[in-house]
């Protein structure tokens, strides 16, 4: 519990510092001031990534990203839809087996039985919205720092747990919080590629990850983020 509070506290502090520093950084970069009237669908893209979670094995992620333009000075709004699936780590399964055995022993008054839950996997479908502070650096590269929140639909699955209270414990709808930092390069006015690092927290699960994407822009570039020749 103390570790989780520390993670949330560090994440909140990073987010607050990022957005407090944003106006000064962006005013020097030439990005125009924007308000909610400038929010509009500008593009979409596909992302592939890899995550290193705390409770399940490292795995790849697949996702979609939208660009809704700028809400404030250099603050871009980016919704994402992401999916991953992975097996629980062996240590997590052994701990779950121990707890199930202890529960059965408590309820029946008999010695703890031998419990074998076999293979269990966990999947996640996440809809998140990030606010990204964007500025341009040399060589026509856009850099961004962001923070966001989302809803995660977690689903547990395994031959031994399907239809049991264990599956019910693993199936949940959970709020999540993320931090991100990335680079974006304009190959043309209509096509961009990106790469980013992320840290995400949801319930008792957290993970580090990377994402790489290709994006098609249907709207015009904002002043200050145009492709340099």
mmCIF file of C-alpha atoms in Angstrom:
data_model
loop_
_atom_site.group_PDB
_atom_site.id
_atom_site.type_symbol
_atom_site.label_atom_id
_atom_site.label_comp_id
_atom_site.label_asym_id
_atom_site.label_seq_id
_atom_site.Cartn_x
_atom_site.Cartn_y
_atom_site.Cartn_z
ATOM 1 C CA UNK A 1 0.000 0.000 0.000
ATOM 2 C CA UNK A 2 2.847 2.400 0.831
ATOM 3 C CA UNK A 3 4.480 1.644 -2.538
ATOM 4 C CA UNK A 4 1.227 2.369 -4.364
ATOM 5 C CA UNK A 5 0.788 5.704 -2.550
ATOM 6 C CA UNK A 6 4.374 6.612 -3.465
ATOM 7 C CA UNK A 7 3.770 5.808 -7.134
ATOM 8 C CA UNK A 8 0.573 7.860 -7.237
ATOM 9 C CA UNK A 9 2.261 10.742 -5.420
ATOM 10 C CA UNK A 10 5.223 10.752 -7.818
ATOM 11 C CA UNK A 11 2.940 10.564 -10.835
ATOM 12 C CA UNK A 12 0.798 13.457 -9.618
ATOM 13 C CA UNK A 13 3.870 15.597 -8.847
ATOM 14 C CA UNK A 14 5.372 14.969 -12.313
ATOM 15 C CA UNK A 15 2.072 15.833 -13.973
ATOM 16 C CA UNK A 16 1.659 19.061 -11.977
ATOM 17 C CA UNK A 17 5.221 20.200 -12.664
ATOM 18 C CA UNK A 18 4.868 19.449 -16.373
ATOM 19 C CA UNK A 19 1.777 21.574 -16.837
ATOM 20 C CA UNK A 20 3.003 24.409 -14.609
ATOM 21 C CA UNK A 21 6.132 24.654 -16.755
ATOM 22 C CA UNK A 22 4.293 24.383 -20.075
ATOM 23 C CA UNK A 23 3.359 28.044 -20.817
ATOM 24 C CA UNK A 24 6.921 29.345 -20.440
ATOM 25 C CA UNK A 25 8.389 26.563 -22.546
ATOM 26 C CA UNK A 26 5.869 26.942 -25.345
ATOM 27 C CA UNK A 27 5.974 30.704 -25.612
ATOM 28 C CA UNK A 28 9.580 30.395 -26.691
ATOM 29 C CA UNK A 29 8.725 27.801 -29.324
ATOM 30 C CA UNK A 30 6.199 29.849 -31.337
ATOM 31 C CA UNK A 31 3.132 27.622 -30.965
ATOM 32 C CA UNK A 32 0.012 29.774 -31.107
ATOM 33 C CA UNK A 33 -2.439 30.190 -28.244
ATOM 34 C CA UNK A 34 -5.537 28.023 -28.592
ATOM 35 C CA UNK A 35 -8.783 27.475 -26.700
ATOM 36 C CA UNK A 36 -11.604 24.936 -26.875
ATOM 37 C CA UNK A 37 -12.806 26.378 -30.205
ATOM 38 C CA UNK A 38 -9.705 24.859 -31.798
ATOM 39 C CA UNK A 39 -10.562 21.330 -30.691
ATOM 40 C CA UNK A 40 -11.378 19.312 -33.800
ATOM 41 C CA UNK A 41 -10.536 15.926 -35.231
ATOM 42 C CA UNK A 42 -7.207 16.335 -37.061
ATOM 43 C CA UNK A 43 -5.956 12.802 -37.640
ATOM 44 C CA UNK A 44 -5.636 9.205 -36.560
ATOM 45 C CA UNK A 45 -3.023 6.488 -36.424
ATOM 46 C CA UNK A 46 -2.081 2.979 -35.397
ATOM 47 C CA UNK A 47 0.349 2.115 -32.609
ATOM 48 C CA UNK A 48 2.364 -0.934 -31.629
ATOM 49 C CA UNK A 49 4.091 -1.190 -28.298
ATOM 50 C CA UNK A 50 5.568 -3.336 -25.560
ATOM 51 C CA UNK A 51 4.945 -3.231 -21.802
ATOM 52 C CA UNK A 52 6.670 -4.584 -18.685
ATOM 53 C CA UNK A 53 3.876 -5.052 -16.098
ATOM 54 C CA UNK A 54 4.137 -5.782 -12.391
ATOM 55 C CA UNK A 55 1.827 -8.832 -12.289
ATOM 56 C CA UNK A 56 1.805 -10.378 -15.758
ATOM 57 C CA UNK A 57 4.504 -11.283 -18.252
ATOM 58 C CA UNK A 58 5.867 -8.618 -20.624
ATOM 59 C CA UNK A 59 3.742 -8.419 -23.742
ATOM 60 C CA UNK A 60 2.987 -6.380 -26.848
ATOM 61 C CA UNK A 61 0.198 -3.835 -27.172
ATOM 62 C CA UNK A 62 -1.912 -2.727 -30.121
ATOM 63 C CA UNK A 63 -3.686 0.593 -30.287
ATOM 64 C CA UNK A 64 -5.346 3.437 -32.139
ATOM 65 C CA UNK A 65 -4.659 7.129 -31.567
ATOM 66 C CA UNK A 66 -6.648 10.237 -32.487
ATOM 67 C CA UNK A 67 -5.510 13.852 -32.612
ATOM 68 C CA UNK A 68 -8.154 16.365 -31.465
ATOM 69 C CA UNK A 69 -6.016 19.477 -31.786
ATOM 70 C CA UNK A 70 -5.068 22.014 -29.116
ATOM 71 C CA UNK A 71 -6.996 22.981 -25.992
ATOM 72 C CA UNK A 72 -4.559 25.627 -24.717
ATOM 73 C CA UNK A 73 -1.095 27.020 -25.497
ATOM 74 C CA UNK A 74 0.632 23.957 -26.917
ATOM 75 C CA UNK A 75 -1.625 21.512 -25.012
ATOM 76 C CA UNK A 76 -2.808 18.809 -27.417
ATOM 77 C CA UNK A 77 -5.677 16.419 -26.647
ATOM 78 C CA UNK A 78 -5.042 12.803 -27.715
ATOM 79 C CA UNK A 79 -7.526 9.948 -27.083
ATOM 80 C CA UNK A 80 -6.222 6.376 -27.438
ATOM 81 C CA UNK A 81 -7.719 2.896 -27.536
ATOM 82 C CA UNK A 82 -5.287 0.139 -26.516
ATOM 83 C CA UNK A 83 -5.392 -3.647 -26.109
ATOM 84 C CA UNK A 84 -3.011 -6.164 -24.532
ATOM 85 C CA UNK A 85 -3.170 -9.748 -23.256
ATOM 86 C CA UNK A 86 -0.638 -11.693 -21.182
ATOM 87 C CA UNK A 87 -0.154 -14.636 -18.797
ATOM 88 C CA UNK A 88 0.074 -14.079 -15.062
ATOM 89 C CA UNK A 89 3.545 -14.461 -13.631
ATOM 90 C CA UNK A 90 4.170 -17.796 -11.873
ATOM 91 C CA UNK A 91 4.650 -16.091 -8.512
ATOM 92 C CA UNK A 92 1.282 -14.357 -8.821
ATOM 93 C CA UNK A 93 -0.476 -17.648 -9.574
ATOM 94 C CA UNK A 94 1.219 -19.402 -6.649
ATOM 95 C CA UNK A 95 0.130 -16.602 -4.311
ATOM 96 C CA UNK A 96 -3.428 -16.828 -5.629
ATOM 97 C CA UNK A 97 -3.418 -20.608 -5.123
ATOM 98 C CA UNK A 98 -2.223 -20.131 -1.544
ATOM 99 C CA UNK A 99 -4.990 -17.657 -0.796
ATOM 100 C CA UNK A 100 -7.684 -19.880 -2.317
ATOM 101 C CA UNK A 101 -6.447 -22.856 -0.279
ATOM 102 C CA UNK A 102 -6.426 -20.751 2.894
ATOM 103 C CA UNK A 103 -9.970 -19.542 2.187
ATOM 104 C CA UNK A 104 -11.252 -23.090 1.677
ATOM 105 C CA UNK A 105 -9.584 -24.221 4.907
ATOM 106 C CA UNK A 106 -11.141 -21.315 6.810
ATOM 107 C CA UNK A 107 -14.624 -21.997 5.446
ATOM 108 C CA UNK A 108 -14.579 -25.774 5.946
ATOM 109 C CA UNK A 109 -12.412 -26.123 9.030
ATOM 110 C CA UNK A 110 -10.407 -28.798 7.211
ATOM 111 C CA UNK A 111 -6.670 -28.756 6.317
ATOM 112 C CA UNK A 112 -5.816 -26.553 3.344
ATOM 113 C CA UNK A 113 -6.297 -28.478 0.090
ATOM 114 C CA UNK A 114 -3.859 -28.593 -2.804
ATOM 115 C CA UNK A 115 -4.938 -25.984 -5.356
ATOM 116 C CA UNK A 116 -3.717 -25.930 -8.960
ATOM 117 C CA UNK A 117 -5.129 -23.038 -10.978
ATOM 118 C CA UNK A 118 -3.032 -23.811 -14.044
ATOM 119 C CA UNK A 119 -2.467 -21.081 -16.621
ATOM 120 C CA UNK A 120 -4.304 -17.771 -16.154
ATOM 121 C CA UNK A 121 -4.183 -14.832 -18.549
ATOM 122 C CA UNK A 122 -5.295 -11.243 -18.164
ATOM 123 C CA UNK A 123 -6.362 -8.874 -20.923
ATOM 124 C CA UNK A 124 -7.072 -5.165 -20.961
ATOM 125 C CA UNK A 125 -9.019 -2.873 -23.269
ATOM 126 C CA UNK A 126 -8.275 0.741 -22.321
ATOM 127 C CA UNK A 127 -9.828 4.005 -23.481
ATOM 128 C CA UNK A 128 -7.717 6.956 -22.334
ATOM 129 C CA UNK A 129 -7.411 10.672 -23.005
ATOM 130 C CA UNK A 130 -4.027 12.390 -22.690
ATOM 131 C CA UNK A 131 -3.148 16.054 -22.513
ATOM 132 C CA UNK A 132 0.241 16.542 -24.170
ATOM 133 C CA UNK A 133 2.442 19.617 -23.884
ATOM 134 C CA UNK A 134 4.052 19.918 -27.327
ATOM 135 C CA UNK A 135 7.043 21.918 -28.509
ATOM 136 C CA UNK A 136 9.361 21.816 -31.498
ATOM 137 C CA UNK A 137 13.069 21.037 -31.350
ATOM 138 C CA UNK A 138 15.684 21.187 -34.132
ATOM 139 C CA UNK A 139 15.467 19.037 -37.275
ATOM 140 C CA UNK A 140 11.690 19.323 -37.496
ATOM 141 C CA UNK A 141 10.985 17.067 -34.520
ATOM 142 C CA UNK A 142 8.077 17.618 -32.147
ATOM 143 C CA UNK A 143 8.630 16.667 -28.506
ATOM 144 C CA UNK A 144 5.886 16.168 -25.955
ATOM 145 C CA UNK A 145 5.245 15.428 -22.302
ATOM 146 C CA UNK A 146 1.809 14.252 -21.270
ATOM 147 C CA UNK A 147 -0.475 12.943 -18.595
ATOM 148 C CA UNK A 148 -3.887 11.393 -18.829
ATOM 149 C CA UNK A 149 -6.599 9.222 -17.393
ATOM 150 C CA UNK A 150 -8.604 6.332 -18.751
ATOM 151 C CA UNK A 151 -10.958 3.426 -18.176
ATOM 152 C CA UNK A 152 -9.563 -0.130 -18.271
ATOM 153 C CA UNK A 153 -11.730 -3.192 -18.893
ATOM 154 C CA UNK A 154 -9.751 -6.069 -17.375
ATOM 155 C CA UNK A 155 -10.680 -9.676 -18.067
ATOM 156 C CA UNK A 156 -9.210 -12.793 -16.442
ATOM 157 C CA UNK A 157 -9.358 -16.170 -18.144
ATOM 158 C CA UNK A 158 -8.242 -19.720 -17.331
ATOM 159 C CA UNK A 159 -9.648 -23.233 -17.536
ATOM 160 C CA UNK A 160 -9.622 -23.665 -13.750
ATOM 161 C CA UNK A 161 -11.109 -20.275 -12.847
ATOM 162 C CA UNK A 162 -13.772 -19.661 -15.508
ATOM 163 C CA UNK A 163 -17.160 -19.305 -13.858
ATOM 164 C CA UNK A 164 -15.694 -19.056 -10.329
ATOM 165 C CA UNK A 165 -15.238 -16.230 -7.825
ATOM 166 C CA UNK A 166 -11.565 -16.051 -8.868
ATOM 167 C CA UNK A 167 -12.589 -14.972 -12.357
ATOM 168 C CA UNK A 168 -14.967 -12.428 -10.821
ATOM 169 C CA UNK A 169 -12.059 -10.967 -8.840
ATOM 170 C CA UNK A 170 -9.949 -10.562 -11.975
ATOM 171 C CA UNK A 171 -12.739 -9.106 -14.116
ATOM 172 C CA UNK A 172 -13.116 -5.412 -13.408
ATOM 173 C CA UNK A 173 -13.593 -1.917 -14.774
ATOM 174 C CA UNK A 174 -10.776 0.198 -13.354
ATOM 175 C CA UNK A 175 -9.685 3.821 -13.621
ATOM 176 C CA UNK A 176 -6.089 4.373 -14.706
ATOM 177 C CA UNK A 177 -3.542 7.180 -14.793
ATOM 178 C CA UNK A 178 -0.616 7.571 -17.196
ATOM 179 C CA UNK A 179 2.463 9.685 -17.875
ATOM 180 C CA UNK A 180 4.157 9.854 -21.270
ATOM 181 C CA UNK A 181 7.096 11.443 -23.068
ATOM 182 C CA UNK A 182 7.694 11.148 -26.784
ATOM 183 C CA UNK A 183 9.009 12.348 -30.120
ATOM 184 C CA UNK A 184 7.043 12.937 -33.316
ATOM 185 C CA UNK A 185 8.459 13.508 -36.782
ATOM 186 C CA UNK A 186 6.561 14.981 -39.728
ATOM 187 C CA UNK A 187 7.501 12.976 -42.814
ATOM 188 C CA UNK A 188 5.047 15.193 -44.695
ATOM 189 C CA UNK A 189 2.177 17.517 -43.854
ATOM 190 C CA UNK A 190 -0.154 14.497 -43.893
ATOM 191 C CA UNK A 191 1.994 11.724 -42.437
ATOM 192 C CA UNK A 192 3.815 11.464 -39.105
ATOM 193 C CA UNK A 193 5.670 8.807 -37.139
ATOM 194 C CA UNK A 194 6.098 8.771 -33.359
ATOM 195 C CA UNK A 195 7.747 6.975 -30.478
ATOM 196 C CA UNK A 196 7.071 7.369 -26.768
ATOM 197 C CA UNK A 197 7.744 5.969 -23.326
ATOM 198 C CA UNK A 198 4.904 5.543 -20.837
ATOM 199 C CA UNK A 199 4.193 4.722 -17.218
ATOM 200 C CA UNK A 200 0.693 3.569 -16.302
ATOM 201 C CA UNK A 201 -1.027 2.819 -13.001
ATOM 202 C CA UNK A 202 -4.375 1.022 -12.652
ATOM 203 C CA UNK A 203 -5.480 -0.482 -9.372
ATOM 204 C CA UNK A 204 -2.848 -2.911 -8.104
ATOM 205 C CA UNK A 205 -1.183 -3.145 -11.536
ATOM 206 C CA UNK A 206 1.413 -0.776 -12.976
ATOM 207 C CA UNK A 207 3.752 -0.989 -15.938
ATOM 208 C CA UNK A 208 6.337 0.761 -18.042
ATOM 209 C CA UNK A 209 6.014 0.641 -21.801
ATOM 210 C CA UNK A 210 6.998 1.991 -25.194
ATOM 211 C CA UNK A 211 4.813 2.760 -28.202
ATOM 212 C CA UNK A 212 5.601 3.419 -31.848
ATOM 213 C CA UNK A 213 3.063 4.740 -34.312
ATOM 214 C CA UNK A 214 2.267 5.968 -37.802
ATOM 215 C CA UNK A 215 -0.344 8.710 -38.126
ATOM 216 C CA UNK A 216 -2.370 10.223 -40.957
ATOM 217 C CA UNK A 217 -3.306 13.890 -40.540
ATOM 218 C CA UNK A 218 -6.609 14.994 -42.063
ATOM 219 C CA UNK A 219 -6.476 18.540 -40.666
ATOM 220 C CA UNK A 220 -3.997 21.364 -40.941
ATOM 221 C CA UNK A 221 -0.907 21.599 -38.759
ATOM 222 C CA UNK A 222 -1.082 24.142 -35.945
ATOM 223 C CA UNK A 223 1.109 27.247 -36.147
ATOM 224 C CA UNK A 224 4.528 26.303 -34.827
ATOM 225 C CA UNK A 225 4.321 22.584 -35.614
ATOM 226 C CA UNK A 226 4.556 22.722 -39.408
ATOM 227 C CA UNK A 227 7.098 20.546 -41.171
ATOM 228 C CA UNK A 228 10.414 22.289 -41.783
ATOM 229 C CA UNK A 229 12.007 21.916 -45.205
#
